Coordinates of C-alpha atoms in Angstrom, one line a residue:
Chain A
M1 CA 157.2 167.6 18.4
I2 CA 157.0 163.8 16.3
E3 CA 157.0 164.0 11.7
F4 CA 155.5 161.2 10.2
K5 CA 156.6 162.1 6.5
N6 CA 154.9 159.8 4.0
V7 CA 155.5 156.9 6.0
S8 CA 154.7 153.5 4.4
K9 CA 155.2 150.2 5.5
T10 CA 154.5 146.6 3.7
Y11 CA 155.7 143.7 4.2
A12 CA 157.9 141.6 2.4
G13 CA 156.7 138.5 0.1
S14 CA 153.3 139.4 1.4
N15 CA 153.1 142.6 -0.8
V16 CA 150.1 143.3 2.0
T17 CA 150.6 147.4 2.9
V18 CA 149.9 147.9 6.7
V19 CA 151.1 151.9 6.6
N20 CA 149.8 153.9 3.9
D21 CA 151.7 157.6 2.8
L22 CA 151.1 158.1 6.3
T23 CA 152.0 162.1 7.0
F24 CA 150.7 164.0 10.1
E25 CA 152.5 166.2 12.6
I26 CA 152.2 165.6 17.0
P27 CA 152.4 168.8 18.8
D28 CA 154.7 169.0 21.7
G29 CA 152.8 168.1 25.0
D30 CA 149.8 166.3 22.9
I31 CA 148.0 163.2 23.2
C32 CA 147.5 161.8 19.8
V33 CA 145.5 158.8 19.8
L34 CA 145.8 156.4 16.9
V35 CA 142.3 154.9 16.4
G36 CA 140.7 152.5 14.0
P37 CA 139.5 149.0 13.3
S38 CA 141.8 145.7 13.8
G39 CA 144.2 145.4 10.5
C40 CA 144.3 149.4 10.4
G41 CA 148.1 149.6 11.0
K42 CA 147.4 151.9 13.9
T43 CA 150.0 149.8 16.2
T44 CA 152.3 149.3 13.7
S45 CA 152.2 153.1 13.1
M46 CA 153.0 153.4 16.9
R47 CA 155.7 151.2 16.7
M48 CA 157.3 153.0 13.7
V49 CA 158.6 155.6 15.6
N50 CA 160.8 153.9 18.2
R51 CA 162.0 151.7 15.5
L52 CA 160.7 148.5 16.6
I53 CA 159.0 148.1 13.7
E54 CA 161.0 149.9 10.2
P55 CA 158.9 151.9 7.8
T56 CA 159.6 151.0 4.1
K57 CA 159.3 154.1 2.7
G58 CA 158.7 157.6 4.2
E59 CA 160.8 158.4 7.4
I60 CA 160.0 160.0 10.9
L61 CA 161.5 163.1 12.9
I62 CA 161.5 163.5 16.0
D63 CA 162.2 166.9 17.5
G64 CA 163.4 167.7 13.2
Q65 CA 165.8 165.0 13.8
K66 CA 165.2 161.5 11.4
N67 CA 164.6 159.2 14.1
T68 CA 167.3 157.0 12.4
S69 CA 170.1 159.2 13.9
M70 CA 170.9 156.8 16.1
S71 CA 170.8 153.4 16.8
G72 CA 167.2 151.3 17.8
T73 CA 168.4 150.5 21.2
Q74 CA 169.5 154.5 22.6
L75 CA 166.7 155.7 20.8
R76 CA 164.3 153.1 22.7
R77 CA 165.8 154.7 26.3
K78 CA 164.3 158.0 25.6
I79 CA 161.2 157.3 24.6
G80 CA 158.4 155.7 27.2
Y81 CA 156.9 152.3 26.1
A82 CA 153.5 150.8 27.7
I83 CA 151.5 148.3 26.0
Q84 CA 148.3 146.8 27.1
Q85 CA 149.6 143.4 28.4
T86 CA 151.8 145.5 30.5
G87 CA 154.9 143.4 30.1
L88 CA 156.2 143.4 32.9
F89 CA 159.3 141.8 34.0
P90 CA 157.9 139.2 36.3
H91 CA 161.0 137.8 38.1
R92 CA 161.5 141.7 39.1
T93 CA 159.8 143.6 41.7
I94 CA 157.7 146.5 41.2
A95 CA 160.4 148.9 41.7
D96 CA 163.5 146.7 39.8
N97 CA 160.2 147.2 36.8
I98 CA 160.0 151.0 37.0
G99 CA 164.0 151.2 37.2
T100 CA 165.1 149.3 34.4
V101 CA 165.7 152.4 31.8
P102 CA 166.8 154.4 34.8
G103 CA 169.6 151.4 35.0
L104 CA 170.7 151.1 31.3
L105 CA 171.0 154.8 31.6
G106 CA 173.4 154.3 34.3
W107 CA 171.8 156.3 36.9
D108 CA 173.0 155.3 40.3
K109 CA 171.1 153.3 42.9
D110 CA 169.7 156.1 45.3
R111 CA 168.7 157.8 42.4
I112 CA 166.8 154.8 40.3
K113 CA 165.5 154.1 44.1
S114 CA 164.0 157.2 45.1
R115 CA 162.4 157.8 41.3
A116 CA 160.4 154.8 41.5
D117 CA 159.3 155.8 45.0
E118 CA 157.9 159.1 43.5
L119 CA 156.9 157.4 40.4
L120 CA 154.9 154.9 42.7
D121 CA 153.4 157.6 44.8
L122 CA 152.6 159.1 41.4
V123 CA 150.3 156.3 40.2
G124 CA 148.8 155.9 43.4
L125 CA 150.6 153.0 45.0
P126 CA 152.3 153.7 48.4
P127 CA 155.7 152.7 48.0
N128 CA 156.5 151.0 51.4
Q129 CA 153.8 148.8 51.0
Y130 CA 154.1 147.9 46.8
R131 CA 157.7 149.0 46.1
D132 CA 159.3 145.4 46.9
R133 CA 156.5 143.2 45.2
Y134 CA 156.1 141.1 42.3
P135 CA 154.2 141.6 39.4
A136 CA 151.7 139.1 40.1
E137 CA 151.2 140.0 43.6
L138 CA 149.1 143.2 42.3
S139 CA 145.8 143.5 40.2
G140 CA 145.6 144.1 37.0
G141 CA 144.7 147.7 37.2
Q142 CA 147.9 148.4 39.7
Q143 CA 150.0 146.2 37.2
Q144 CA 148.7 148.6 34.3
R145 CA 149.6 151.7 36.9
V146 CA 153.5 150.1 37.4
G147 CA 153.3 150.1 33.6
V148 CA 152.5 154.0 32.8
A149 CA 155.3 154.4 35.7
R150 CA 158.2 152.6 34.4
A151 CA 157.8 154.3 31.1
L152 CA 157.7 157.5 32.8
A153 CA 160.5 155.9 35.1
A154 CA 163.3 158.1 32.8
D155 CA 160.8 161.3 32.0
P156 CA 161.3 161.3 28.5
P157 CA 159.6 163.3 26.7
I158 CA 158.0 161.0 24.6
M159 CA 155.6 158.0 25.2
L160 CA 154.1 154.9 23.1
M161 CA 151.1 154.2 25.1
D162 CA 149.4 151.0 23.3
E163 CA 145.9 150.8 24.8
P164 CA 147.6 150.6 28.2
F165 CA 144.3 150.3 30.0
G166 CA 143.3 147.9 27.4
A167 CA 143.4 144.6 30.3
V168 CA 141.0 146.1 33.0
D169 CA 137.5 146.3 34.2
P170 CA 135.3 149.2 32.5
I171 CA 135.1 151.0 35.7
T172 CA 139.1 150.9 36.8
R173 CA 139.8 152.1 32.7
D174 CA 137.7 154.9 33.6
R175 CA 139.8 155.6 36.9
L176 CA 143.1 155.1 35.2
Q177 CA 142.3 157.3 32.1
N178 CA 141.2 160.0 34.3
E179 CA 144.7 160.0 36.9
F180 CA 146.7 159.5 34.1
L181 CA 144.8 162.5 31.5
R182 CA 145.1 164.4 35.5
I183 CA 149.5 163.3 35.6
Q184 CA 149.7 164.8 31.9
E185 CA 148.7 168.1 32.6
D186 CA 151.6 168.4 35.3
I187 CA 154.2 166.3 32.7
K188 CA 152.9 167.3 29.4
K189 CA 154.1 164.4 27.4
T190 CA 153.8 163.7 23.8
I191 CA 152.0 161.4 24.0
V192 CA 151.5 158.7 20.8
F193 CA 148.0 156.5 22.0
V194 CA 146.9 153.5 20.4
T195 CA 143.5 152.4 20.7
H196 CA 140.8 150.4 19.1
D197 CA 138.0 152.1 21.2
I198 CA 136.6 155.2 19.9
D199 CA 135.2 156.4 22.6
E200 CA 138.6 156.6 24.8
A201 CA 140.1 158.2 21.5
I202 CA 137.7 161.1 22.4
K203 CA 138.4 161.0 26.3
M204 CA 142.1 161.0 25.7
G205 CA 142.9 162.6 22.7
D206 CA 143.7 166.2 22.2
K207 CA 144.3 165.0 18.5
I208 CA 142.9 161.7 17.1
A209 CA 144.3 160.1 13.6
I210 CA 141.4 157.9 12.9
L211 CA 143.1 154.8 10.3
K212 CA 140.9 152.9 7.9
E213 CA 142.1 149.4 6.7
G214 CA 145.4 149.4 4.4
G215 CA 146.6 151.7 6.8
I216 CA 144.7 154.9 5.4
L217 CA 144.2 158.4 7.3
A218 CA 140.8 158.7 7.2
Q219 CA 141.1 162.2 9.3
Y220 CA 143.3 163.9 11.9
D221 CA 141.6 166.3 13.9
T222 CA 140.9 167.4 17.3
P223 CA 137.9 165.4 19.0
E224 CA 135.3 167.9 18.5
N225 CA 135.7 168.6 15.2
I226 CA 136.0 164.7 14.3
L227 CA 132.3 164.8 16.0
V228 CA 131.5 167.6 14.1
N229 CA 132.5 167.2 10.8
P230 CA 133.4 163.8 10.3
A231 CA 135.9 163.8 6.7
S232 CA 134.3 160.8 5.0
D233 CA 131.4 158.1 6.0
F234 CA 134.0 155.8 6.9
V235 CA 134.7 158.4 10.3
Q236 CA 131.0 158.5 10.4
S237 CA 130.2 155.1 11.1
F238 CA 133.6 154.8 12.7
V239 CA 132.2 157.6 16.0
G240 CA 129.4 156.2 15.6
G241 CA 125.5 157.4 15.4
D242 CA 125.8 159.2 19.3
R243 CA 128.8 161.6 18.1
V244 CA 126.4 164.3 19.5
L245 CA 126.1 162.8 22.9
K246 CA 130.1 162.1 22.6
R247 CA 130.2 165.9 21.9
L248 CA 128.7 166.7 24.9
S249 CA 131.3 164.3 26.7
L250 CA 133.6 166.1 26.2
T251 CA 132.3 169.7 27.8
R252 CA 132.1 169.8 31.7
V253 CA 129.1 171.6 33.4
G254 CA 131.3 173.9 35.0
D255 CA 133.0 175.3 32.0
V256 CA 129.5 175.9 30.2
D257 CA 128.0 179.9 30.9
L258 CA 125.5 179.2 33.3
E259 CA 121.6 180.8 33.9
P260 CA 121.2 182.3 36.7
A261 CA 119.1 181.0 39.4
N262 CA 115.9 181.8 40.0
G263 CA 113.9 180.6 42.6
S264 CA 114.3 177.7 45.0
G265 CA 115.0 174.9 42.6
E266 CA 113.9 172.3 44.8
N267 CA 112.4 169.8 42.9
L268 CA 114.9 169.9 39.9
P269 CA 118.1 167.8 39.9
R270 CA 121.0 168.5 41.1
I271 CA 124.1 168.5 38.6
N272 CA 127.5 168.4 39.5
E273 CA 129.7 170.8 38.0
G274 CA 132.4 167.9 37.4
W275 CA 129.8 166.1 35.3
T276 CA 130.0 166.5 31.9
L277 CA 127.1 168.1 29.4
R278 CA 126.6 164.2 28.8
D279 CA 125.7 163.4 32.3
A280 CA 124.2 165.9 32.6
L281 CA 121.9 166.0 29.2
S282 CA 121.0 162.4 31.3
E283 CA 120.3 163.3 34.8
I284 CA 117.7 166.2 33.5
I285 CA 115.4 163.8 31.0
G286 CA 115.7 161.1 33.7
A287 CA 114.2 163.6 36.0
G288 CA 111.7 164.4 33.8
A289 CA 112.8 168.4 34.3
D290 CA 113.1 171.4 31.7
R291 CA 116.6 172.3 33.9
G292 CA 119.2 171.0 36.3
V293 CA 120.8 173.1 39.2
V294 CA 124.6 173.1 39.2
V295 CA 126.6 172.9 42.5
T296 CA 129.8 173.0 42.9
D297 CA 132.0 169.9 43.4
G298 CA 132.0 167.7 46.4
E299 CA 128.7 169.7 48.2
S300 CA 125.1 168.1 46.6
N301 CA 123.1 170.3 49.0
G302 CA 123.2 174.1 48.5
G303 CA 126.4 175.6 46.9
S304 CA 124.0 176.5 44.0
R305 CA 126.5 178.2 41.0
G306 CA 123.0 178.8 38.7
T307 CA 121.0 176.5 36.6
I308 CA 121.7 174.4 33.2
T309 CA 118.8 174.4 30.5
L310 CA 118.5 171.3 28.0
D311 CA 118.3 174.5 25.4
S312 CA 121.6 175.5 26.8
I313 CA 122.7 172.1 25.8
R314 CA 121.0 171.3 22.9
K315 CA 122.6 175.1 21.6
I316 CA 126.0 173.5 22.6
S317 CA 125.2 170.5 21.0
H318 CA 124.9 172.3 16.9
G319 CA 126.7 175.4 18.3
A320 CA 130.5 176.4 18.0
E321 CA 133.3 175.7 19.7
T322 CA 133.6 175.0 23.5
P323 CA 136.2 174.7 26.1
R324 CA 137.5 171.1 26.9
G325 CA 136.5 170.3 30.1
Chain B
M1 CA 160.6 82.3 61.6
D2 CA 159.6 82.5 65.5
S3 CA 163.0 83.4 66.5
A4 CA 163.1 85.9 64.3
A5 CA 160.2 87.7 65.1
G6 CA 160.9 87.6 68.8
N7 CA 164.2 90.0 68.0
A8 CA 162.2 93.0 67.8
D9 CA 164.7 95.8 68.0
D10 CA 167.2 93.6 65.1
P11 CA 164.8 95.0 62.1
P12 CA 167.4 93.2 59.7
A13 CA 167.4 90.5 60.9
A14 CA 163.5 89.8 60.8
V15 CA 164.5 90.6 57.2
L16 CA 166.7 88.6 56.3
A17 CA 164.7 85.3 58.1
F18 CA 162.3 86.6 55.5
L19 CA 164.2 85.9 52.9
Q20 CA 166.0 82.8 54.0
D21 CA 162.5 81.5 53.8
F22 CA 162.8 82.0 50.3
G23 CA 166.5 80.4 50.3
L24 CA 168.0 83.7 49.1
Q25 CA 170.7 83.5 52.0
E26 CA 172.7 81.7 53.7
D27 CA 173.2 81.7 57.3
K28 CA 176.0 84.4 57.1
G29 CA 172.9 87.2 56.8
L30 CA 171.7 88.8 53.6
I31 CA 174.2 92.2 54.7
D32 CA 177.2 91.9 56.6
W33 CA 177.0 94.7 59.0
E34 CA 180.4 93.5 60.2
W35 CA 182.4 93.8 56.8
L36 CA 179.7 97.2 56.1
G37 CA 181.1 98.8 58.9
D38 CA 184.8 97.6 58.3
N39 CA 184.6 98.4 54.9
F40 CA 182.5 101.8 54.6
T41 CA 185.0 104.3 54.2
E42 CA 187.2 102.5 52.2
D43 CA 185.0 101.1 50.1
V44 CA 181.8 102.7 50.4
V45 CA 182.3 106.0 50.3
P46 CA 184.8 106.6 47.8
A47 CA 182.4 104.3 45.5
L48 CA 179.6 106.8 46.3
L49 CA 181.7 110.4 46.0
Q50 CA 182.9 109.0 42.9
H51 CA 179.5 108.2 41.8
I52 CA 178.8 111.8 42.2
F53 CA 181.6 113.2 40.7
L54 CA 181.0 111.3 37.2
C55 CA 177.4 112.8 37.1
A56 CA 177.9 116.0 38.7
I57 CA 180.9 116.3 35.5
A58 CA 178.9 114.8 33.1
L59 CA 175.6 116.6 34.1
A60 CA 177.5 120.2 33.6
I61 CA 179.2 119.4 30.7
A62 CA 175.6 118.1 29.4
L63 CA 174.4 121.1 30.5
V64 CA 177.3 123.8 29.1
I65 CA 175.9 122.3 25.3
A66 CA 172.6 122.2 26.4
V67 CA 171.9 125.8 27.0
P68 CA 173.6 127.2 23.9
V69 CA 172.2 124.1 21.4
G70 CA 168.4 125.2 22.7
I71 CA 169.0 128.5 22.9
L72 CA 170.0 128.5 19.1
C73 CA 166.6 126.4 18.9
A74 CA 164.5 128.7 20.0
R75 CA 166.0 131.3 17.6
Y76 CA 166.4 129.4 14.9
R77 CA 163.3 126.8 15.0
W78 CA 164.4 124.8 11.7
L79 CA 167.1 123.6 14.1
Y80 CA 164.8 122.1 16.7
G81 CA 163.1 119.0 14.8
P82 CA 167.1 117.4 13.7
T83 CA 168.1 118.2 17.1
T84 CA 165.5 116.6 18.5
A85 CA 165.8 113.6 16.8
I86 CA 169.4 113.1 17.3
T87 CA 169.3 113.5 20.8
G88 CA 166.0 111.5 21.3
F89 CA 167.9 108.5 19.0
L90 CA 171.0 108.6 21.3
Y91 CA 168.3 108.8 24.3
T92 CA 166.5 105.5 23.3
I93 CA 169.8 103.5 23.0
P94 CA 169.8 101.1 25.6
S95 CA 172.6 101.8 28.2
F96 CA 174.3 98.7 27.5
A97 CA 174.5 99.4 23.9
M98 CA 175.6 102.5 24.1
F99 CA 178.8 101.3 26.5
T100 CA 179.3 98.5 23.8
F101 CA 179.2 100.9 21.0
L102 CA 181.3 103.4 22.8
L103 CA 184.3 100.9 23.6
A104 CA 183.9 99.9 19.6
L105 CA 184.3 103.7 18.2
G106 CA 188.0 103.2 19.8
F107 CA 187.2 104.7 24.1
S108 CA 189.1 102.3 26.6
V109 CA 187.8 100.9 29.0
G110 CA 187.6 103.8 31.8
V111 CA 185.8 106.7 33.3
M112 CA 185.9 108.5 30.0
P113 CA 183.0 106.2 27.9
A114 CA 180.8 106.5 30.5
I115 CA 181.5 110.4 31.1
I116 CA 180.6 110.4 27.6
A117 CA 177.5 108.5 27.3
L118 CA 175.7 109.9 30.6
I119 CA 176.1 113.7 28.6
L120 CA 174.1 111.9 25.6
Y121 CA 171.5 110.9 27.6
S122 CA 171.0 114.2 29.3
L123 CA 171.1 116.0 26.1
L124 CA 167.9 115.5 24.8
I125 CA 166.0 116.3 28.3
L126 CA 168.5 119.7 29.2
I127 CA 168.0 120.4 25.2
R128 CA 164.0 120.3 25.3
N129 CA 163.4 122.2 28.3
V130 CA 165.4 124.8 27.4
V131 CA 163.5 125.5 24.7
T132 CA 160.4 124.9 26.1
G133 CA 161.7 127.2 28.9
L134 CA 162.3 130.2 26.6
D135 CA 159.3 129.4 24.8
S136 CA 157.7 130.0 28.5
V137 CA 158.5 133.9 28.5
P138 CA 155.1 136.0 27.3
A139 CA 155.8 137.6 24.0
E140 CA 154.9 141.0 25.7
T141 CA 157.2 140.4 28.4
I142 CA 160.2 140.4 26.0
D143 CA 158.5 142.8 23.1
A144 CA 158.6 145.6 26.4
A145 CA 162.4 145.1 27.2
R146 CA 162.5 145.7 23.6
G147 CA 160.6 149.2 23.8
M148 CA 162.5 150.0 26.7
G149 CA 165.8 149.7 25.1
L150 CA 167.2 146.5 25.8
T151 CA 169.8 144.7 23.7
D152 CA 168.9 141.4 22.3
R153 CA 171.9 140.0 25.0
Q154 CA 170.1 141.9 27.8
I155 CA 167.1 140.4 26.8
L156 CA 168.3 137.1 26.4
L157 CA 170.7 137.5 29.7
G158 CA 168.3 139.7 31.8
V159 CA 164.9 138.2 30.6
E160 CA 164.9 135.2 29.4
L161 CA 167.3 132.6 30.7
P162 CA 166.5 133.6 34.3
L163 CA 162.3 133.4 33.3
A164 CA 163.3 129.8 32.1
L165 CA 165.5 129.3 34.4
P166 CA 162.6 126.7 36.4
V167 CA 161.8 125.1 33.6
I168 CA 165.5 124.2 32.7
V169 CA 165.9 123.4 36.3
A170 CA 163.3 120.8 36.4
G171 CA 164.9 119.8 33.1
M172 CA 168.2 119.0 35.5
R173 CA 165.5 117.1 37.7
I174 CA 165.0 114.5 35.8
A175 CA 168.4 114.8 33.9
V176 CA 170.0 113.7 37.1
V177 CA 168.0 111.1 37.7
T178 CA 168.8 109.3 34.6
V179 CA 172.2 109.9 35.0
I180 CA 172.6 108.2 38.7
G181 CA 170.7 105.1 37.5
V182 CA 172.6 105.0 34.4
A183 CA 175.6 105.5 35.7
V184 CA 175.7 102.4 37.9
I185 CA 175.6 100.7 35.0
G186 CA 178.5 102.6 33.9
A187 CA 181.0 100.4 36.5
Y188 CA 181.1 97.4 33.7
I189 CA 183.1 99.4 31.2
G190 CA 185.2 100.6 34.0
G191 CA 183.6 103.5 34.6
G192 CA 184.0 103.3 38.7
G193 CA 181.1 104.6 41.2
L194 CA 178.1 102.7 43.1
G195 CA 177.6 100.3 40.1
E196 CA 181.7 98.5 41.0
L197 CA 179.5 97.6 44.3
V198 CA 177.0 96.4 42.7
F199 CA 178.8 94.3 39.6
D200 CA 181.6 93.2 42.1
G201 CA 179.1 91.9 44.1
I202 CA 177.2 90.0 41.9
D203 CA 180.2 88.6 40.7
R204 CA 181.4 87.3 44.5
D205 CA 178.6 86.8 45.2
F206 CA 178.6 89.1 48.1
P207 CA 174.8 90.2 48.5
T208 CA 176.6 93.2 51.0
L209 CA 178.1 94.6 48.1
Y210 CA 175.2 94.7 45.6
I211 CA 172.4 96.0 48.1
T212 CA 174.5 98.6 49.5
G213 CA 175.6 99.9 45.8
A214 CA 171.7 99.8 44.6
V215 CA 170.7 101.2 48.0
L216 CA 172.9 104.0 48.1
A217 CA 172.3 105.0 44.2
T218 CA 168.6 104.7 45.0
L219 CA 169.0 107.5 47.8
L220 CA 171.5 109.7 46.2
A221 CA 168.9 110.0 43.6
I222 CA 166.2 110.8 45.7
A223 CA 168.6 113.5 47.4
A224 CA 169.3 114.9 44.3
D225 CA 166.0 115.5 43.3
L226 CA 165.0 116.7 46.6
L227 CA 168.4 119.1 45.5
F228 CA 166.6 120.0 42.5
V229 CA 163.0 120.8 43.9
R230 CA 164.5 123.6 46.2
T231 CA 167.2 124.8 43.7
E232 CA 163.9 125.0 41.4
R233 CA 162.0 126.9 44.4
L234 CA 164.7 128.5 45.3
L235 CA 165.2 130.4 41.6
S236 CA 162.2 131.8 41.1
P237 CA 160.6 133.3 44.2
W238 CA 158.5 135.4 42.2
S239 CA 156.4 132.7 41.5
R240 CA 156.1 131.6 44.8
R241 CA 154.9 134.8 46.2
V242 CA 151.7 135.2 44.5
R243 CA 148.9 136.5 47.1
R244 CA 146.5 138.7 44.6
A245 CA 146.1 142.2 46.1
G246 CA 142.9 143.6 45.7

């Protein structure tokens, strides 16, 4: 667990407060997204966790211990770190890049090598093909995969990620996000994730901390609660006018109670159960129908599991809690 | 002219004849190949070796000074202005004047003032390239290194200097060519090397000597330049193998 306790940061000389009395907790195994407009102190807040920046006031506890209880470098070796521009070492091979922290921790060579291969597999880059290449020989998306693998190298319980999927095209970003969420299901790291993109925040976050200019915490809650009950006009405008749709994008069709299929439904649109309600809504409206036939993942013909109606989607968009997909 | 042109398998003779037309040479020839053959190992080779030695020592010492000074200048930016001003001033002093000043400062004639002059000439180029090299290291690379728990020392030795190395070696390329040229003049104050052949030859009006010195100095500069180009590539395999995937 990471606890921010009345953390403030003011830069000497300028007297500008970039982080203002921040207090919140990040439970173990959660992805906590810090999101807000530029100048809201989200990156500064993240960098205070591993003491790349020291707070002016307040303290940060990791598992109940002050993060000042050990040296900055020791602390940082225990916390994964991935950034937008990846910061891969251009003069070291992919395997050597991934092995950076294990090397600092004194692992033996064979262990570092097998760990690098294991992580390359995890992020979908065949080790035989990639371990001996240099970063410049990889595409942007591949470099960001390596950046994440490097942050995971010494299996740290905590990871700091500053727009780790920022510098790639939207399609690649979407894929990287999905892959990372899948990986996170297994590794269950406690993650501080910084982004300026509210859609990414909603998609990635178990919890979202919305910060506004001057480093003030505007709201800290689950994506659902933020979308249903924005705490202020600022939050409401920041999450955008389409927050109902955003909320639908949190739920997968397969997680909703479906109505039994009646009739053939031949003319109805096919809805993949893996889609979000938002996609389903779009598909149904686009087809000019009022319902769609839900099919099992990977089988567009047959395998019907029931139907989903516009009415049921509307109810969910207004209604009570829905399970996360 | 006619007789020389007919003797096609003896190019030096052709050159010689050409120069004779301008009254530059007596019958003996511009290059006395026989003398060169007899004295090559005794006079020419030692001069060449001494020249290499002189330049190598000067460059090594200059590098030992320039790397730490360059690192300090990159860290503490206010140092860079004055450092560039001083080394820039040294660089502008004409070489003859430089040697004279050193003698005036009390150095006795010999290898010592020659080496010092060569060091002073190299400093501007080397320091500037160390600073440029360190500046060229991407900020996010250093941030990532710090964020992963590398110490300042590990960042400097393991990340910044290796990445700056190609630029530093590029500086050495320029410095080595400069130094090889200036060292020729260093012979005037007893520095030895190929310049000795040049000055000796001029004094004795013996072209074979000064042409040999000049040609060897030129070849040496070209060879050193090529050597450093190769070194530069060797030290940065990562920038060579760029074949982007997907």
